Each structure stands twice: as structure tokens, then as C-alpha cells.
PDB file of C-alpha atoms in Angstrom:
ATOM      1  CA  UNK L   1       0.000   0.000   0.000  1.00 78.00           C
ATOM      2  CA  UNK L   2       1.020   3.596  -0.577  1.00 89.00           C
ATOM      3  CA  UNK L   3       0.677   4.436   3.130  1.00 90.00           C
ATOM      4  CA  UNK L   4       3.249   1.797   4.089  1.00 92.00           C
ATOM      5  CA  UNK L   5       5.651   3.206   1.477  1.00 93.00           C
ATOM      6  CA  UNK L   6       5.231   6.639   3.078  1.00 92.00           C
ATOM      7  CA  UNK L   7       6.036   5.139   6.490  1.00 91.00           C
ATOM      8  CA  UNK L   8       9.115   3.387   5.124  1.00 92.00           C
ATOM      9  CA  UNK L   9      10.259   6.655   3.563  1.00 91.00           C
ATOM     10  CA  UNK L  10       9.694   8.474   6.873  1.00 88.00           C
ATOM     11  CA  UNK L  11      11.747   5.901   8.782  1.00 88.00           C
ATOM     12  CA  UNK L  12      14.493   6.020   6.164  1.00 88.00           C
ATOM     13  CA  UNK L  13      14.671   9.834   5.932  1.00 85.00           C
ATOM     14  CA  UNK L  14      13.997  10.624   9.596  1.00 81.00           C
ATOM     15  CA  UNK L  15      15.271   7.711  11.681  1.00 82.00           C
ATOM     16  CA  UNK L  16      14.346   8.083  15.313  1.00 82.00           C
ATOM     17  CA  UNK L  17      14.054   5.890  18.400  1.00 84.00           C
ATOM     18  CA  UNK L  18      10.282   6.313  18.819  1.00 84.00           C
ATOM     19  CA  UNK L  19       8.095   5.511  15.864  1.00 85.00           C
ATOM     20  CA  UNK L  20       4.608   4.230  15.361  1.00 88.00           C
ATOM     21  CA  UNK L  21       2.498   2.607  12.671  1.00 90.00           C
ATOM     22  CA  UNK L  22      -1.128   1.834  13.447  1.00 92.00           C
ATOM     23  CA  UNK L  23      -3.645   0.955  10.755  1.00 91.00           C
ATOM     24  CA  UNK L  24      -7.257   0.159  11.644  1.00 94.00           C
ATOM     25  CA  UNK L  25      -8.826  -0.600   8.274  1.00 89.00           C
ATOM     26  CA  UNK L  26     -12.399  -1.100   9.420  1.00 93.00           C
ATOM     27  CA  UNK L  27     -12.312   2.340  11.104  1.00 92.00           C
ATOM     28  CA  UNK L  28     -10.521   3.989   8.165  1.00 90.00           C
ATOM     29  CA  UNK L  29      -7.841   5.146  10.625  1.00 93.00           C
ATOM     30  CA  UNK L  30      -4.094   5.415  10.110  1.00 93.00           C
ATOM     31  CA  UNK L  31      -1.480   6.801  12.459  1.00 92.00           C
ATOM     32  CA  UNK L  32       2.222   7.040  11.669  1.00 90.00           C
ATOM     33  CA  UNK L  33       4.955   8.926  13.461  1.00 88.00           C
ATOM     34  CA  UNK L  34       8.691   9.190  13.817  1.00 85.00           C
ATOM     35  CA  UNK L  35       9.963  11.085  16.838  1.00 84.00           C
ATOM     36  CA  UNK L  36      13.110  11.322  18.950  1.00 83.00           C
ATOM     37  CA  UNK L  37      11.017  12.438  21.939  1.00 84.00           C
ATOM     38  CA  UNK L  38       9.889  10.056  24.657  1.00 84.00           C
ATOM     39  CA  UNK L  39       6.743  11.559  26.129  1.00 87.00           C
ATOM     40  CA  UNK L  40       6.297   9.441  29.271  1.00 92.00           C
ATOM     41  CA  UNK L  41       7.720   6.219  30.657  1.00 93.00           C
ATOM     42  CA  UNK L  42       6.804   4.366  33.819  1.00 95.00           C
ATOM     43  CA  UNK L  43       9.185   1.885  35.388  1.00 96.00           C
ATOM     44  CA  UNK L  44       7.720   0.646  38.653  1.00 96.00           C
ATOM     45  CA  UNK L  45       7.266   3.719  40.856  1.00 96.00           C
ATOM     46  CA  UNK L  46       9.428   5.919  38.599  1.00 97.00           C
ATOM     47  CA  UNK L  47       7.957   8.223  35.941  1.00 97.00           C
ATOM     48  CA  UNK L  48      10.187   9.953  33.421  1.00 96.00           C
ATOM     49  CA  UNK L  49       9.862  12.228  30.432  1.00 95.00           C
ATOM     50  CA  UNK L  50      12.509  13.449  27.993  1.00 94.00           C
ATOM     51  CA  UNK L  51      11.662  16.937  26.748  1.00 94.00           C
ATOM     52  CA  UNK L  52      13.378  18.060  23.552  1.00 94.00           C
ATOM     53  CA  UNK L  53      13.583  21.704  22.591  1.00 91.00           C
ATOM     54  CA  UNK L  54      16.471  23.154  20.680  1.00 91.00           C
ATOM     55  CA  UNK L  55      17.320  21.901  17.222  1.00 92.00           C
ATOM     56  CA  UNK L  56      20.253  22.479  14.897  1.00 94.00           C
ATOM     57  CA  UNK L  57      20.910  20.907  11.509  1.00 94.00           C
ATOM     58  CA  UNK L  58      23.805  18.514  11.086  1.00 95.00           C
ATOM     59  CA  UNK L  59      26.984  19.781   9.477  1.00 95.00           C
ATOM     60  CA  UNK L  60      28.684  18.270   6.463  1.00 95.00           C
ATOM     61  CA  UNK L  61      31.863  17.542   8.474  1.00 96.00           C
ATOM     62  CA  UNK L  62      32.639  16.654  12.076  1.00 95.00           C
ATOM     63  CA  UNK L  63      34.128  20.125  12.569  1.00 97.00           C
ATOM     64  CA  UNK L  64      30.916  21.736  11.286  1.00 97.00           C
ATOM     65  CA  UNK L  65      28.887  19.513  13.619  1.00 96.00           C
ATOM     66  CA  UNK L  66      30.952  20.645  16.618  1.00 97.00           C
ATOM     67  CA  UNK L  67      30.545  24.304  15.613  1.00 97.00           C
ATOM     68  CA  UNK L  68      26.772  23.952  15.126  1.00 97.00           C
ATOM     69  CA  UNK L  69      26.397  22.227  18.505  1.00 97.00           C
ATOM     70  CA  UNK L  70      28.342  25.055  20.158  1.00 97.00           C
ATOM     71  CA  UNK L  71      26.074  27.611  18.475  1.00 97.00           C
ATOM     72  CA  UNK L  72      22.950  25.804  19.672  1.00 96.00           C
ATOM     73  CA  UNK L  73      24.162  25.465  23.257  1.00 96.00           C
ATOM     74  CA  UNK L  74      25.273  29.124  23.310  1.00 96.00           C
ATOM     75  CA  UNK L  75      21.953  30.368  21.894  1.00 96.00           C
ATOM     76  CA  UNK L  76      19.906  32.168  24.552  1.00 96.00           C
ATOM     77  CA  UNK L  77      16.752  31.497  22.543  1.00 95.00           C
ATOM     78  CA  UNK L  78      17.341  27.734  22.231  1.00 94.00           C
ATOM     79  CA  UNK L  79      18.325  27.243  25.870  1.00 94.00           C
ATOM     80  CA  UNK L  80      15.523  29.483  27.196  1.00 95.00           C
ATOM     81  CA  UNK L  81      12.915  27.556  25.192  1.00 95.00           C
ATOM     82  CA  UNK L  82      14.395  24.264  26.369  1.00 95.00           C
ATOM     83  CA  UNK L  83      14.356  25.329  30.017  1.00 95.00           C
ATOM     84  CA  UNK L  84      10.764  26.555  29.656  1.00 96.00           C
ATOM     85  CA  UNK L  85       9.713  23.132  28.365  1.00 95.00           C
ATOM     86  CA  UNK L  86      11.647  21.406  31.166  1.00 96.00           C
ATOM     87  CA  UNK L  87       9.792  23.577  33.688  1.00 96.00           C
ATOM     88  CA  UNK L  88       6.434  22.630  32.131  1.00 96.00           C
ATOM     89  CA  UNK L  89       7.335  18.928  32.325  1.00 96.00           C
ATOM     90  CA  UNK L  90       8.468  19.315  35.953  1.00 96.00           C
ATOM     91  CA  UNK L  91       5.136  20.942  36.740  1.00 96.00           C
ATOM     92  CA  UNK L  92       3.188  18.195  34.949  1.00 96.00           C
ATOM     93  CA  UNK L  93       4.985  15.413  36.803  1.00 97.00           C
ATOM     94  CA  UNK L  94       4.637  17.384  40.025  1.00 96.00           C
ATOM     95  CA  UNK L  95       0.854  17.088  39.704  1.00 96.00           C
ATOM     96  CA  UNK L  96       0.942  13.286  39.942  1.00 96.00           C
ATOM     97  CA  UNK L  97       4.239  12.369  41.653  1.00 97.00           C
ATOM     98  CA  UNK L  98       5.028  12.318  45.375  1.00 97.00           C
ATOM     99  CA  UNK L  99       5.995  15.760  46.676  1.00 96.00           C
ATOM    100  CA  UNK L 100       9.729  16.423  46.522  1.00 96.00           C
ATOM    101  CA  UNK L 101      10.532  13.584  44.120  1.00 97.00           C
ATOM    102  CA  UNK L 102      10.511  15.447  40.795  1.00 98.00           C
ATOM    103  CA  UNK L 103      14.022  16.187  39.543  1.00 96.00           C
ATOM    104  CA  UNK L 104      15.597  17.490  36.346  1.00 94.00           C
ATOM    105  CA  UNK L 105      18.749  15.783  35.143  1.00 85.00           C
ATOM    106  CA  UNK L 106      20.866  14.790  32.194  1.00 80.00           C
ATOM    107  CA  UNK L 107      20.781  17.970  30.063  1.00 88.00           C
ATOM    108  CA  UNK L 108      22.669  16.997  26.925  1.00 95.00           C
ATOM    109  CA  UNK L 109      22.911  17.188  23.156  1.00 96.00           C
ATOM    110  CA  UNK L 110      21.680  14.160  21.225  1.00 94.00           C
ATOM    111  CA  UNK L 111      22.698  13.836  17.602  1.00 94.00           C
ATOM    112  CA  UNK L 112      20.523  12.119  15.020  1.00 89.00           C
ATOM    113  CA  UNK L 113      21.211  11.582  11.302  1.00 88.00           C
ATOM    114  CA  UNK L 114      19.676  14.935  10.306  1.00 89.00           C
ATOM    115  CA  UNK L 115      19.731  17.149  13.429  1.00 93.00           C
ATOM    116  CA  UNK L 116      21.148  17.819  16.893  1.00 95.00           C
ATOM    117  CA  UNK L 117      18.708  18.313  19.800  1.00 95.00           C
ATOM    118  CA  UNK L 118      18.911  19.668  23.347  1.00 96.00           C
ATOM    119  CA  UNK L 119      17.438  16.918  25.540  1.00 96.00           C
ATOM    120  CA  UNK L 120      16.785  16.647  29.264  1.00 96.00           C
ATOM    121  CA  UNK L 121      15.257  14.057  31.546  1.00 95.00           C
ATOM    122  CA  UNK L 122      12.684  14.853  34.204  1.00 97.00           C
ATOM    123  CA  UNK L 123      11.899  12.088  36.702  1.00 97.00           C
ATOM    124  CA  UNK L 124       9.587  11.652  39.671  1.00 97.00           C
ATOM    125  CA  UNK L 125       8.320   8.996  42.046  1.00 97.00           C
ATOM    126  CA  UNK L 126       4.764   7.744  42.252  1.00 95.00           C
TER     127      UNK L 126
END
């Protein structure tokens, strides 16, 4: 089917760790996605989310990549938007987690085939 070819193209051109294909023919419903962002994970009593905000294209060389990453990390706009999203995620987890357990950690740059992203982890206990 054409839809599956589109999904294969998406996975090929935008590889990411979190993807989805769901086809419900009798409901005429199709969902496909390809995302580097993990919205919510539960592992026992631990909830975590990995907000991504801050994106920079990949360079053609390793030196260009390093320069582009430095530009992204130094950008007040990119870091402010990232920290705003982290704060929203902390607030969201704070609504359902035990008081005092929500923490922000692991601010880093993750590189994918086409882009670099600023990524954090926010965790809390149930």
C-alpha cells in the first residue's frame, strides 16, 4: 500500500528511536509517526519524560557539527525555550508524583542523522 511506502520513507529519511504505525482498516484510521522524543515512561514507581527543545541541523563535516552544537548550546533562545519546556514537564509530573521527588537531570545534546537536539530528563516517584 502507498501508506506503508510513506512510512518506510519516513523511517528512512527521519530515523528516530520512537516511531509508530497503526492501521485500523475497518475504522478507516491510520497513524504514523517518527519522533526522537519520549513523552512518558513508567518503570515501577518511577515516571520519566525526555523533553526536547532546541534543534540544529547537522553539518557536512565533524568540525561543522561541533561548531553547530556550540552555536545551539550558546543560543539564549534555544536554551531558554528548552528550560521553559523542562519547567512545564516538571510541573506536569509534580501534579501526579510524590511531593519532593521530581528532579531534572541529564541535560545533553543528542545527535541524530539529520539534526542535533537539546534533551533533558525529568523524573519523579509515584
